[in-house]
């Protein structure tokens, strides 16, 4: 029964986020005294991870606005701060319906990501301790999920990390009803580690994270495309191409996004560029064939589709389908 | 009621045909483009495959395979036969093994453990009889 209760708490954990800690306070106080009996084990001071060479020893993004949270609603507040900072004027009240789940008195991480995309902003996830300070130094505030309680008695909370001071060992947060909360790095590390260092960058799709990894960035842009924010995904893929010019998925995504808004000329150009760099990519030929077909250029389309089929690969059946479709147009 | 009943069938047939007429052309257009997600997944699959093949090409790994009676060429062709999904899963599992100096030891440990478990199961089902202390169920 006790075990069942624990698993229940854990399942519920990802959503709950409170502003008044009375109950938690009492429980944590008891836990604290119990841990004192154990001889203060585990109270070691952690050092901040090394900063990149060009990052200053302390940095604060003072321009990030502050919205105090309403009861339980730290998710909408944190996201509103990040979205405003990316140049989108929103207040927490605008986001409550998109982010907040009343039955669980909290906001799920996926809802935070989804809302970011619905506002045409890139949601780039961070999952390690090393990225956060370089990002802040580069001017990007980071929404973080902390567990202020214990792993088996979680008190989940979203805050925005806006600064750090390596000399004092502090992290500066916009948290709850506190506009500028100084948290010692050791506490910050422990409370953040319990969410596996989950953080979210809310960026304009023309911005690259300082610590951008190709796969993570492209996954974030793909999210925009799937949310049907095609103008944003076009910017995102274009940004990815400036950073990783050889990236095959970025160029395919660019062509697909142009196709989705009906810009067949730009789509054609993107797929032709993909083929120039990746001459064995059947899927690029296939999509080029479809774009040509829809422009009524049947014979060019036929050539591209035949090339796709000849290249083969796991998607060959789809290429053959495209070829059949084009042939049926020519016979007509 | 009778009037309604008389018209329900022809109306529903007509609606079905109409819906098919509306949806079919759109489906064929959607099916033709290869989505970005598919492209990304297959790129990941290729990467994972290359990573596993490169791992198999290492001399220490080959020696370990031979020591366990597995032909490295056979292992290679087995990886070729796996789907993208399966290859990604295996590569992820290897990535999650402890990194640093102990990574290869960890890899060996896992391989040995898996072999041991397979043999125990085969013993139990009566296919093999490697461990005298395990009595077959049959």
PDB file of C-alpha atoms in Angstrom, chain A residues 183 217 299:
ATOM      1  CA  UNK A 183      20.055  30.126  -5.213  1.00  0.00           C
ATOM      2  CA  UNK A 217      17.910  21.578 -33.120  1.00  0.00           C
ATOM      3  CA  UNK A 299       8.020  15.017 -68.225  1.00  0.00           C
TER       4      UNK A 299
END
